[in-house]
Coordinates of C-alpha atoms and ligand atoms in Angstrom, one line a residue:
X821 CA 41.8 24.1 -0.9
X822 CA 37.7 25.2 -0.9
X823 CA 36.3 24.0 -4.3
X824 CA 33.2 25.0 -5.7
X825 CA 31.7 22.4 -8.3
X826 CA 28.8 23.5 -10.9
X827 CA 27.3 20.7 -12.9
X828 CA 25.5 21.5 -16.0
X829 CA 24.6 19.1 -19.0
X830 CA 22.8 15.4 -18.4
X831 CA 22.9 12.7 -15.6
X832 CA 26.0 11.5 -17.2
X833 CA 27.6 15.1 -15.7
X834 CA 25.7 15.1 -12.9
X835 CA 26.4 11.8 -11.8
X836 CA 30.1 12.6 -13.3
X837 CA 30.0 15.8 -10.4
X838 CA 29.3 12.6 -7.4
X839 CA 33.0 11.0 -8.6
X840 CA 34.5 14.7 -9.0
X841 CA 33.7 15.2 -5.4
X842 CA 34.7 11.9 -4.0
X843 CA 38.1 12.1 -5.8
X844 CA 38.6 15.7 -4.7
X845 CA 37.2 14.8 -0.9
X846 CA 39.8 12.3 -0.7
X847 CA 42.8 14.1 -1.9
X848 CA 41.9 16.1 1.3
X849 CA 40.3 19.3 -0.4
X850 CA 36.8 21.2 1.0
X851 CA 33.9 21.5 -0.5
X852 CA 32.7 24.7 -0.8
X853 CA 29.2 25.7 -1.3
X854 CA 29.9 29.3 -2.9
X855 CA 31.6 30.5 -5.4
X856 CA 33.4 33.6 -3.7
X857 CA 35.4 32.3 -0.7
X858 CA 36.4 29.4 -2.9
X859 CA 40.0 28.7 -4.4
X860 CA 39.2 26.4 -6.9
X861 CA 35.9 26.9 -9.2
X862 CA 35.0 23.9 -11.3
X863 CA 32.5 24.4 -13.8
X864 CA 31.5 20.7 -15.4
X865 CA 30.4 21.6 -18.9
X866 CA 28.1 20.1 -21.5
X867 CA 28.6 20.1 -25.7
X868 CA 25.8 18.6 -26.8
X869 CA 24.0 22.0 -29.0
X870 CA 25.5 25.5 -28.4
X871 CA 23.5 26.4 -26.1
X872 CA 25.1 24.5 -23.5
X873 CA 28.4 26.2 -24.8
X874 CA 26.4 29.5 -24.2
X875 CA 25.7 29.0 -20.7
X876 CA 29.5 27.8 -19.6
X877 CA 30.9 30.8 -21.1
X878 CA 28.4 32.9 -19.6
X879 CA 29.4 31.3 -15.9
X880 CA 32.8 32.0 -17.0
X881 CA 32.5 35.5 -17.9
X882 CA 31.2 36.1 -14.4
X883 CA 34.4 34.9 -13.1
X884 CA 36.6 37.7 -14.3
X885 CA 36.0 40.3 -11.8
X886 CA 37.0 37.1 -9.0
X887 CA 40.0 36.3 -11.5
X888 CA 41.2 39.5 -11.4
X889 CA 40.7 40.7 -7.5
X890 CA 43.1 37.4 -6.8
X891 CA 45.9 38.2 -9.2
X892 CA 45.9 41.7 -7.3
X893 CA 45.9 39.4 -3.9
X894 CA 48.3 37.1 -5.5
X895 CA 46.3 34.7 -3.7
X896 CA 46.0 31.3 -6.1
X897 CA 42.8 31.1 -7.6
X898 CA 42.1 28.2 -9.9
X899 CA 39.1 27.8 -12.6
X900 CA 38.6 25.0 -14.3
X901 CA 36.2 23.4 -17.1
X902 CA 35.3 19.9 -16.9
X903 CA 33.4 17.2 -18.6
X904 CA 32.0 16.9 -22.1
X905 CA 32.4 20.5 -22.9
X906 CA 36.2 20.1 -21.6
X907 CA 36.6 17.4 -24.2
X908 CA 35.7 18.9 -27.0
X909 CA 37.4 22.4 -26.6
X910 CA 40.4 20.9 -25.3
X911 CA 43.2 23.9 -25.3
X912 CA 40.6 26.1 -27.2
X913 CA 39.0 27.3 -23.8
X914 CA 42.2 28.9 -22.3
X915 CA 41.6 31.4 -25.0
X916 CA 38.8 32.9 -21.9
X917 CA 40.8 34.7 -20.1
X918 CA 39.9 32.9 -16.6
X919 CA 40.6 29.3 -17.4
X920 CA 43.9 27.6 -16.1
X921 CA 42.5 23.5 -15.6
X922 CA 41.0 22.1 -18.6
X923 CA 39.6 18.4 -17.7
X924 CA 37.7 15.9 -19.9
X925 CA 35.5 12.6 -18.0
X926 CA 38.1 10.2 -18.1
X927 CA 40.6 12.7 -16.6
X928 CA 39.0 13.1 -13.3
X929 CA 41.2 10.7 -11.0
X930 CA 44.6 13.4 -12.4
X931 CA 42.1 16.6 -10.8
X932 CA 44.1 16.5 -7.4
X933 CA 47.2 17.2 -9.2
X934 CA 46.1 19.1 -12.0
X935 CA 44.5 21.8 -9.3
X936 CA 48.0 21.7 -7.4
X937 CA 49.9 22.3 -10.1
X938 CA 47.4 25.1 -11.9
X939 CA 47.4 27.1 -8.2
X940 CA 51.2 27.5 -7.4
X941 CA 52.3 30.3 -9.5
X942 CA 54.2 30.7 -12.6
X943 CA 58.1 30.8 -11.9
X944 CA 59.9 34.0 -12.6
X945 CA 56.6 36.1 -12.1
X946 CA 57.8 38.3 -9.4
X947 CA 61.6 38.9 -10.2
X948 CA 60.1 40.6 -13.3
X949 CA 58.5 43.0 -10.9
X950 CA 54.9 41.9 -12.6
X951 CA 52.2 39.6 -11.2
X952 CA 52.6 35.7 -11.2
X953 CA 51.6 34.8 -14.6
X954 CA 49.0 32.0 -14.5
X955 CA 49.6 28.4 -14.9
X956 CA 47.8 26.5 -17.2
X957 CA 46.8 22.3 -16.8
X958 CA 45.4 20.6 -19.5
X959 CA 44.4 16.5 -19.0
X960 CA 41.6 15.9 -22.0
X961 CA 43.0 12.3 -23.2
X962 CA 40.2 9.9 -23.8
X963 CA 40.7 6.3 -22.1
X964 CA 39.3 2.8 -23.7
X965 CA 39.0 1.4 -19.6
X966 CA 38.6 4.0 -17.6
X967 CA 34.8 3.4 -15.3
X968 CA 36.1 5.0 -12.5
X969 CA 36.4 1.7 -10.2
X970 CA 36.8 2.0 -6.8
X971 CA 36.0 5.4 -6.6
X972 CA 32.9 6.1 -4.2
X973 CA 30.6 8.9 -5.8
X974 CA 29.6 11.6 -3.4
X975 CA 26.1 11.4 -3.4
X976 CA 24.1 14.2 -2.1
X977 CA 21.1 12.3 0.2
X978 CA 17.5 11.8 -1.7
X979 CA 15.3 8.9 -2.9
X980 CA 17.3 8.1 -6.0
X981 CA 20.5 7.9 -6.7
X982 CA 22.5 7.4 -10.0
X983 CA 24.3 4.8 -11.1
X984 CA 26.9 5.0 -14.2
X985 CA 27.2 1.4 -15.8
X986 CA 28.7 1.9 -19.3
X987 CA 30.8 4.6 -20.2
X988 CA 31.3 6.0 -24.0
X989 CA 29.6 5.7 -27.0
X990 CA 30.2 3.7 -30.2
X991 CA 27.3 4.6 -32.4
X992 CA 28.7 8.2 -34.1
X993 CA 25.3 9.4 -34.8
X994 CA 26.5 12.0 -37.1
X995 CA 24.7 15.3 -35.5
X996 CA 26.2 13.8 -32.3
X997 CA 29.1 15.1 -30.4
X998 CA 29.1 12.4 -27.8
X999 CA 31.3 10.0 -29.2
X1000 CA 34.0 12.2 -29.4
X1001 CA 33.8 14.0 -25.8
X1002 CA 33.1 10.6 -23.7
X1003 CA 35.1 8.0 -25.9
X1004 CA 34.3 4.2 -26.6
X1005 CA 32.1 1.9 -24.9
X1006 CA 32.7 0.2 -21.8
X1007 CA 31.1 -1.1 -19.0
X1008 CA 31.9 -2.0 -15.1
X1009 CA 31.4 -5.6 -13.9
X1010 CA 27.9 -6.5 -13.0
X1011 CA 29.3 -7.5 -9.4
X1012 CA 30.7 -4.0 -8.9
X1013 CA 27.9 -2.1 -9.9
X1014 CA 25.7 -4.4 -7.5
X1015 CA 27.7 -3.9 -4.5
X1016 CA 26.7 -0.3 -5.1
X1017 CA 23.2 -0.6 -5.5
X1018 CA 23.9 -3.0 -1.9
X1019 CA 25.1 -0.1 -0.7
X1020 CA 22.8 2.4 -1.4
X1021 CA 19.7 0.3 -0.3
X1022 CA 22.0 0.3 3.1
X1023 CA 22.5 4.2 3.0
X1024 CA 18.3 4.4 2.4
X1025 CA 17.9 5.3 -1.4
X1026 CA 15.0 3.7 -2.5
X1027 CA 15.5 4.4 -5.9
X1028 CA 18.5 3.8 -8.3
X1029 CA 18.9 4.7 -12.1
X1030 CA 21.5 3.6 -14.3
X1031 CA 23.2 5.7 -16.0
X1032 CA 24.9 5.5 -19.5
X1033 CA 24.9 7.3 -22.7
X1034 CA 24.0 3.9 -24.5
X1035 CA 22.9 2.3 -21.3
X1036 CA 21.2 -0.9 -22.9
X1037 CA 24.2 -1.5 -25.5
X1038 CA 25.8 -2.9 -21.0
X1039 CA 27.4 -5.9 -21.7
X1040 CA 30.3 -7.7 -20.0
X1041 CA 31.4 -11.5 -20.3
X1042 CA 28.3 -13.0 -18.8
X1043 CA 26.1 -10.6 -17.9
X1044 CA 23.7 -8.6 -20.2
X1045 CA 21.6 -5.3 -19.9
X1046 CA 18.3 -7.3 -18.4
X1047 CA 20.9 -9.9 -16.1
X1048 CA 21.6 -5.9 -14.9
X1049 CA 18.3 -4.7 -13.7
X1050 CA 17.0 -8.3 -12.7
X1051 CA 20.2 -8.3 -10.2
X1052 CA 19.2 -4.8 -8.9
X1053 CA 15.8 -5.2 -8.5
X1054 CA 16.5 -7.9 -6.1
X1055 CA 18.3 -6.0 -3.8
X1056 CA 16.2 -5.6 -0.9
X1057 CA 15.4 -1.6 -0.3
X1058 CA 15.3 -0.6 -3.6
X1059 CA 12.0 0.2 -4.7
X1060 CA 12.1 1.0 -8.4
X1061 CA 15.1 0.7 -11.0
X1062 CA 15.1 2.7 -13.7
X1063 CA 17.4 3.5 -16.4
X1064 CA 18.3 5.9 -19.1
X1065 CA 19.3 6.9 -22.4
X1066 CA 18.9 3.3 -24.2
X1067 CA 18.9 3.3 -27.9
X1068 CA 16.2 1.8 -30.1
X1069 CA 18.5 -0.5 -31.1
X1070 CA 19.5 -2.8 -28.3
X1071 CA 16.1 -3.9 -27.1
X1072 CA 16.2 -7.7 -27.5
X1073 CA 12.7 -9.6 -26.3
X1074 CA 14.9 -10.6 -22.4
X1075 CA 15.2 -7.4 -22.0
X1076 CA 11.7 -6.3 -22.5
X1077 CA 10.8 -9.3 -20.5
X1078 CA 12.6 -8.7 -18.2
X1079 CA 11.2 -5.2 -17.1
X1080 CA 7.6 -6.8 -17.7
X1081 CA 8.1 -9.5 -15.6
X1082 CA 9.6 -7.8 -12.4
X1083 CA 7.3 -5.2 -10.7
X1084 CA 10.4 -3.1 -9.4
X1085 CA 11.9 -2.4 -13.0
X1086 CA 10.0 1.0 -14.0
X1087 CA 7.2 0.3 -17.2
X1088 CA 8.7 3.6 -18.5
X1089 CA 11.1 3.4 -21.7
X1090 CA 12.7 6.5 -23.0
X1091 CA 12.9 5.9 -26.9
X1092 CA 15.1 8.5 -28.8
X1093 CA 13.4 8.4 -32.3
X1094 CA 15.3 11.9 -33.7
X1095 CA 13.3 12.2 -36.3
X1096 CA 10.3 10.7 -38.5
X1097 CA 11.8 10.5 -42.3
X1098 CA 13.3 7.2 -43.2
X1099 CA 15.7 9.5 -45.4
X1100 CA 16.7 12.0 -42.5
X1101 CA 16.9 9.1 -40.0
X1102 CA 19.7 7.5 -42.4
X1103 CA 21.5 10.8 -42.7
X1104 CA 21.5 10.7 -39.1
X1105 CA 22.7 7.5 -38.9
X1106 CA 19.9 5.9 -36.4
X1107 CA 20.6 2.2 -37.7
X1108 CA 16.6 2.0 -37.9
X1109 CA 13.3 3.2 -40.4
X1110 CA 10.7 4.3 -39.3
X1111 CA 8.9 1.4 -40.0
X1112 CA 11.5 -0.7 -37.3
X1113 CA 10.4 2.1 -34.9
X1114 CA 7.1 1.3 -34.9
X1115 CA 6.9 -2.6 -34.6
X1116 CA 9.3 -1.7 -31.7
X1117 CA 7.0 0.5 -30.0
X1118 CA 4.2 -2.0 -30.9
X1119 CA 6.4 -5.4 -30.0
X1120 CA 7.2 -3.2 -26.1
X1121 CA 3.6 -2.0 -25.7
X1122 CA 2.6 -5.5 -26.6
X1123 CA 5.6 -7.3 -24.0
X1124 CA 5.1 -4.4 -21.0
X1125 CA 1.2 -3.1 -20.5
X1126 CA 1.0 0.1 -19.7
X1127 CA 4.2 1.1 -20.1
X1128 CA 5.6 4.5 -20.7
X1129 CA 7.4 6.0 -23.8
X1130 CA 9.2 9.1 -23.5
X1131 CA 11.4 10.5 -26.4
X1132 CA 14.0 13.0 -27.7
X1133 CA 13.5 15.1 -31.4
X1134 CA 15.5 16.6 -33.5
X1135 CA 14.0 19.8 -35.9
X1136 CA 15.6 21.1 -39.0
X1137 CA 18.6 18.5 -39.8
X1138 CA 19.9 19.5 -42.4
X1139 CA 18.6 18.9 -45.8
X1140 CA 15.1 18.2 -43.6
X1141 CA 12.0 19.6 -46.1
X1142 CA 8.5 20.4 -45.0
X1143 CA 7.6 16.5 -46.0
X1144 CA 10.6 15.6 -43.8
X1145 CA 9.1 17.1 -40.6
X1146 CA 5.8 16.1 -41.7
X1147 CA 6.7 12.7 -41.8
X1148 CA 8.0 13.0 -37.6
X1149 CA 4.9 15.2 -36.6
X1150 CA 3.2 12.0 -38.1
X1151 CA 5.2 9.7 -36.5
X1152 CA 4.9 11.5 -33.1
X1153 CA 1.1 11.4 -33.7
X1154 CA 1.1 7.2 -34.4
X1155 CA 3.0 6.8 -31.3
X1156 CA 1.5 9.1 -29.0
X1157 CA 4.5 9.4 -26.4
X1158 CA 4.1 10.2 -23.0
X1159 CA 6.5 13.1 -23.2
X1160 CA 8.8 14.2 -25.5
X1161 CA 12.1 16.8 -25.5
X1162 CA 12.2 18.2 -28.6
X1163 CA 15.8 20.2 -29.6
X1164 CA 16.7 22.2 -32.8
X1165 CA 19.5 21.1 -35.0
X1166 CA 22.9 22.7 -33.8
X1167 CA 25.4 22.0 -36.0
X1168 CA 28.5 20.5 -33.7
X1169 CA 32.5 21.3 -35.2
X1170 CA 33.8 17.8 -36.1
X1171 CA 30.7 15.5 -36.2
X1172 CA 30.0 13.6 -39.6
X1173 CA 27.0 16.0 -39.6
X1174 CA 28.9 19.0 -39.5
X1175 CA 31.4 17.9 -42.3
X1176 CA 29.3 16.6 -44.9
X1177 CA 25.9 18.5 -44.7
X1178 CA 25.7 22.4 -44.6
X1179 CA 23.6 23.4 -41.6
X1180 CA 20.9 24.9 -44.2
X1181 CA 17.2 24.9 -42.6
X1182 CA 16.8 28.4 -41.6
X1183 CA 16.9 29.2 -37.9
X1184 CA 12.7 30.7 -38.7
X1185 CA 12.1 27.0 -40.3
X1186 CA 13.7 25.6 -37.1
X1187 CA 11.6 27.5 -34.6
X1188 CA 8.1 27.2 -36.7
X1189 CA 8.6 23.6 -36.6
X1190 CA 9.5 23.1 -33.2
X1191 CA 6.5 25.0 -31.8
X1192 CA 4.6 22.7 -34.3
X1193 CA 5.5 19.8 -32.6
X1194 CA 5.7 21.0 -29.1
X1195 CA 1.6 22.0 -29.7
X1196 CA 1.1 18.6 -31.0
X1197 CA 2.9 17.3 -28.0
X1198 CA 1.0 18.9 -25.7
X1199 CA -1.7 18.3 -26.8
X1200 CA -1.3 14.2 -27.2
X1201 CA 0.6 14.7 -23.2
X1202 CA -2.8 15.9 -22.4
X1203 CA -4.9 13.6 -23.6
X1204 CA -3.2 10.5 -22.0
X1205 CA -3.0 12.5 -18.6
X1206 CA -6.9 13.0 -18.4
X1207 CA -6.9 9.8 -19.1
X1208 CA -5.4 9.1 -15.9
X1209 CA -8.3 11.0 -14.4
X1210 CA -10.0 8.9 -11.8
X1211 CA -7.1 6.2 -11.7
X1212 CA -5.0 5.3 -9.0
X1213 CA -1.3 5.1 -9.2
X1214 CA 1.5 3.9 -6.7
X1215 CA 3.9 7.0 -5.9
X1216 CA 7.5 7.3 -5.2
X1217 CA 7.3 10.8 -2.7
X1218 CA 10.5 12.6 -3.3
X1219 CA 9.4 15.8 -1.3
X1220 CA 7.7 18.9 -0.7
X1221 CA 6.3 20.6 -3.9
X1222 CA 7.9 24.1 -4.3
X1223 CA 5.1 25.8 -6.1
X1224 CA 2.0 24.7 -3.9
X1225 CA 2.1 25.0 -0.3
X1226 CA 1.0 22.5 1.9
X1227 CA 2.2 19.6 -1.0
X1228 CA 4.4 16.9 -1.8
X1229 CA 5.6 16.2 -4.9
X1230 CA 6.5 12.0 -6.4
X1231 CA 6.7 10.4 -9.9
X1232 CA 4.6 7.7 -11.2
X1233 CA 6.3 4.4 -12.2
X1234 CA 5.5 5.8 -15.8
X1235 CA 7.9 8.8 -14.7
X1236 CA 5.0 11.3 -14.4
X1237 CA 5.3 13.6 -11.9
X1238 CA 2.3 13.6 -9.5
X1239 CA 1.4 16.1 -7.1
X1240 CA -0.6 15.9 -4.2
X1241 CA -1.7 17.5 -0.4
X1242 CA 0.9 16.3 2.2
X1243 CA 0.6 13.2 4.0
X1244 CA 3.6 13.0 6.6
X1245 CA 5.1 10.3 4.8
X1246 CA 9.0 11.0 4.4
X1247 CA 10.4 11.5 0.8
X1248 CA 11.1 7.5 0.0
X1249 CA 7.7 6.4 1.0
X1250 CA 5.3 4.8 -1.8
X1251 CA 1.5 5.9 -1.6
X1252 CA -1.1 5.3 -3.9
X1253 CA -2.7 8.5 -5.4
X1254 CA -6.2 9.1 -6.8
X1255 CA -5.9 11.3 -9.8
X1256 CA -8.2 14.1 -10.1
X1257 CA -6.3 17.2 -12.5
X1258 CA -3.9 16.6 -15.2
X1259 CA -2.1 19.0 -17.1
X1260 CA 0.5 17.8 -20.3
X1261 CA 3.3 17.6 -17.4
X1262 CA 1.8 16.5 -13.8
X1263 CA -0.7 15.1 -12.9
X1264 CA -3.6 16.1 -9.1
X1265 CA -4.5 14.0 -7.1
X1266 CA -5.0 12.9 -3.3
X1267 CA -3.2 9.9 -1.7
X1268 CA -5.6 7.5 -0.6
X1269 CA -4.0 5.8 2.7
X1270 CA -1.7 7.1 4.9
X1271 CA -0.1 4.1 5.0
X1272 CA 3.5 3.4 3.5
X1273 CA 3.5 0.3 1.0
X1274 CA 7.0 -0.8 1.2
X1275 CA 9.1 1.9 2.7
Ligands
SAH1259 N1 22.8 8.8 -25.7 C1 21.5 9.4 -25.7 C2 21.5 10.9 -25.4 C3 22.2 11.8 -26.3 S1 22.1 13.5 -26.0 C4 20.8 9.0 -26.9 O1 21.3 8.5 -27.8 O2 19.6 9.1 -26.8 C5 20.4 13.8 -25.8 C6 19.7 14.2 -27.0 O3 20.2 15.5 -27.5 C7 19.7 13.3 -28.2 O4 18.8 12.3 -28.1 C8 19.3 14.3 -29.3 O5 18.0 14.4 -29.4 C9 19.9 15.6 -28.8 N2 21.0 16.1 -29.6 C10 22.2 15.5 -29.7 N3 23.0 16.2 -30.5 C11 22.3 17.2 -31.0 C12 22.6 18.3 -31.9 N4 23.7 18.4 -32.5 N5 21.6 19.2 -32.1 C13 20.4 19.1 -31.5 N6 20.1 18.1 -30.6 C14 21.0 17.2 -30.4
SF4_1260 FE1 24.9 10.6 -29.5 FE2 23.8 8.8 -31.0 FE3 25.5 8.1 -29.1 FE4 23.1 9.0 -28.4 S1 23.6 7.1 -29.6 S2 25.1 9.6 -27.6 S3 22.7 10.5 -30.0 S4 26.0 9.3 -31.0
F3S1261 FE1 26.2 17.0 -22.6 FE2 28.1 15.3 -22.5 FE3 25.7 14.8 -21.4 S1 27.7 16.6 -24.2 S2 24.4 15.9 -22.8 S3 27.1 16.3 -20.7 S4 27.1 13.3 -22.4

C-alpha cells in the first residue's frame, strides 16, 4: 500500500516517524509523498498543550472529503493517528469520523498488521446492500522494554541525524502529559546505540543528537550519560554531538566534564527551568528551587566556558500570582539564556496538575505575561548576540538559506543559527564565520576561509 506519514510534535516524534518508515518499508509498503494518491494516511500526533491537539484534528478534518470519495470507490482507505497524541486519546479519537488505526510509540513494530487489518473491509457490509462499514485497529498499550532494537530508522539525508537513547519518562511533572503517553524509562545499550552513530559517520552525517525525553537520566549497567557522548565523540566523522531535553536534575560534575573536556560534545545545554517561584516550581514538581537552579547554572558556566543555555517556560500555572511570574522574569534576567521557548499553561486531562489545581489564571493574565517575558527575552537574546559582533565562530553548514539569496545557512556550536554569503562548501562542511549583524535569533557574518576544517 502507498503511505503517507505527517510528523508533528518534538524530535522524539520526528525521530519516532524515521522507525515508522523503516518498519513500514520493510513490511513491503511505499512511501508516498502526497496525501491524495495514498492508501494509508498516518498522522503522528503530539499532546503536549492543546494546541498540538488543535492542529491534528484540523489535519484530520481535511481528510473527510478523501474518506468519503473512497467509501463511494469502496477502495480501502486507511487513516491513522500515531504517537503521543495516539496515547493519550486512545479509543477517544475514533469518535472523528475518519479514523480507523489508533497507534501509541511503543506500538509501532504491530503497524504492518494493524494497517492490514484496518483496510480489508468490514464483513457483512455488502450483503446488507450498504457500503463496507469501516474497520477500526486500536494498539495504544505502553511497554516497560520496548527501544525499538534492531529496527533501522529511515533517515531522510542531511548533516545531523537523530538518535533516540532512552525512552519514557519517570519524573510526572504534574502539568506534564509525557509520562503517560511515552511510559517508563529505559534506555538501549551503549554498544547499540554506538554501532549507529558507526554507521551514520559511514552514511556521511556529520552530526548526531541524542534523543530522549529525559536524555541525561541514560543509564544502563555500566555505562552513564557522559560514558555516552565520550563514546560518540570518538567516532571518527562525527563532528559535533549534541543532545536534548536533559533535566536539571541529572547533571553530575562527569558529565559536565565530560562535554568541557571534549571539543566535539556541543558547549550548548538546554536547561528546562518552568518557572521562577520556589512555590510554583514545587507545585510543578521540578525536584529543584530556584536557588539549586542557579548554583547549577553557575557550577556549568564555571566547568564549560562559553557555553550555551537555552530553556523552556511555563506562564500562568495555576495558582501563579503576579509575584509568581515576577519571581521567573527575575530569574530569566539572572541567568540571561541564550534562547528561551516560552509556552502557556494548558491544562492536560489526567496529569496531577489537572486533578488537583483548577486551571484559574485567566487566558488575558496568560498572554500579558507571556509577551512580558518574550520582550525580556529578546531583549537579553540581543544583547549576548551583539556581543558576538566581531567574533569568529566555527560553523556546522547545513544549507542554503531560504530567505536570502545567494546564502547558506549553519549553527554555531552554541546552537545559534548563523547566516552567511555562500562559499561552495557542501552542507556538512565546518567554516569559521566572522560575525558582523545579530538579531535575538541569528546571527551575519562572512566565512573567513574557503577552506573546510574537518569535513
Ligand atoms: N522532557 C523535556 C520536554 C518536555 S515537553 C523536559 O522535561 O524538558 C517540552 C516543554 O513543553 C516542557 O519543557 C514544558 O515547558 C512544556 N510543557 C509541557 N507540558 C505543558 C503544559 N501542560 N502546558 C504548557 N507547556 C507545557
Ligand atoms: Fe514532562 Fe517533566 Fe518528564 Fe519533561 S521531565 S517530559 S516536563 S514529566
Ligand atoms: Fe509531544 Fe510527545 Fe513530544 S507529547 S512534545 S510528541 S514527547
Amino acid at each position: 500500500m502507498k503511505v503517507y506519514l505527517e510528523t508533528y510534535g518534538c524530535q522524539m516524534n520526528v525521530a519516532d516517524s524515521e522507525l515508522i518508515r523503516s518498519i513500514l518499508v520493510e513490511a513491503g509498503h511505499e512511501l508516498s509523498p502526497q496525501v491524495d494518491d495514498s492508501d494509508v494516511v498516518l498522522v503522528n500526533g503530539c499532546a503536549i498543550r492543546e494546541n498540538a491537539y488543535r492542529k491534528t484534528y484540523g489535519r484530520l478534518d481535511l481528510l473527510r472529503p478523501l474518506r468519503l470519495e473512497r467509501q463511494r470507490e469502496s477502495r480501502p482507505f486507511v487513516v491513522g493517528v500515531l504517537g503521543c497524541m495516539a496515547q493519550n486519546m486512545k479509543e477517544a479519537l475514533f469518535r472523528h469520523p475518519v479514523v480507523n488505526l489508533v497507534a501509541g510509540p511503543d506500538s509501532y513494530r504491530a503497524l504492518p498488521d494493524l494497517i492490514a487489518k484496518a483496510g480489508r473491509p468490514k464483513e457483512g457490509g455488502h450483503r446488507s446492500g450498504r457500503r463496507p462499514k469501516i474497520k477500526k485497529e486500536i494498539d495504544a498499550d505502553l511497554s516497560i522494554v520496548e527501544t525499538y532494537s534492531g529496527v533501522e530508522p529511515l533517515r531522510f539525508d542531511g548533516v545531523n541525524a537523530w538518535v533516540v537513547v532512552m525512552r519514557g519518562c519517570d519524573n510526572f511533572c504534574t502539568f506534564c502529559v509525557v509520562p503517560y503517553t511515552r511510559g517508563r524509562e529505559r534506555s538501549r545499550p551503549k554498544d547499540e546505540v554506538l554501532e549507529e552513530v558507526q554507521g551514520l559517520a559511514e552514511e556521511g552525517f556529520k552530526q548526531v543528537t541524542f534523543l530522549g525525553q529525559n536524555v541525561n537520566s541514560y543509564r544502563t549497567e555500566g555505562a552513564s550519560f557522559a560514558d555516552l557522548l565520550l563514546g560518540a565523540a570518538e567516532v571518527p566523522g562525527i563532528e559535533r554531538v549534541r543532545f536534548t531535553s536533559p533535566h536539571p536534575k541529572d547533571f553530575p560534575e562527569p558529565l559536565l566534564e565530560a562535554i568541557a573536556a571534549h571539543p566535539k560534545i556541543c558547549s550548548h545545554i538546554h536547561l528546562p527551568l518552568q518557572a521562577g517561584s520556589d512555590r510554583i516550581l514545587d507545585l510543578m514538581k521540578r525536584t529543584y528551587t530556584r536557588t539549586e537552579f542557579l548554583s547549577l547554572v553557575d557550577q556549568i558556566r564555571a566547568t564549560i566556558p562559553n557555553v550555551a543555555l537555552t530553556t523552556d517556560l511555563i506562564v500562568g500555572f495555576p495558582t501563579e500570582t503576579e509575584a509568581d511570574f515576577q519571581d521567573t522574569f527575575d530569574m530569566v534576567e539572572r541567568v540571561g539564556f541564550d534562547s528561551a521557548y516560552i509556552f502557556k499553561y494548558s491544562e492536560r486531562i489526567g496529569t496531577i496538575a489537572a486533578r488537583d489545581f483548577p486551571d484559574e489564571v485567566s487566558p488575558k493574565v496568560k498572554t500579558d505575561r507571556i509577551v512580558r517575558l518574550f520582550d525580556l527575552q529578546h531583549r537579553i537574546a540581543l544583547e549576548k548576540n551583539r556581543d558576538k559582533i566581531g567574533k569568529t565562530f566555527e560553523v556546522l553548514i547545513e544549507g542554503e538559506a531560504e530567505k536570502r539569496v545567494g546564502h547558506q545557512i549553519g549553527k554555531t556550536e552554541g546552537h545559534m543559527m548563523v547566516v552567511f554569503p555562500s562559499t561552495g562548501l557542501p552542507p556538512g562542511a565546518l567554516v569559521p564565520v566572522e560575525i558582523k549583524e545579530a538579531s535575538p535569533a541569528a546571527l551575519f557574518g562572512e566565512a573567513l576561509r574557503l577552506s573546510v576544517l574537518n569535513a
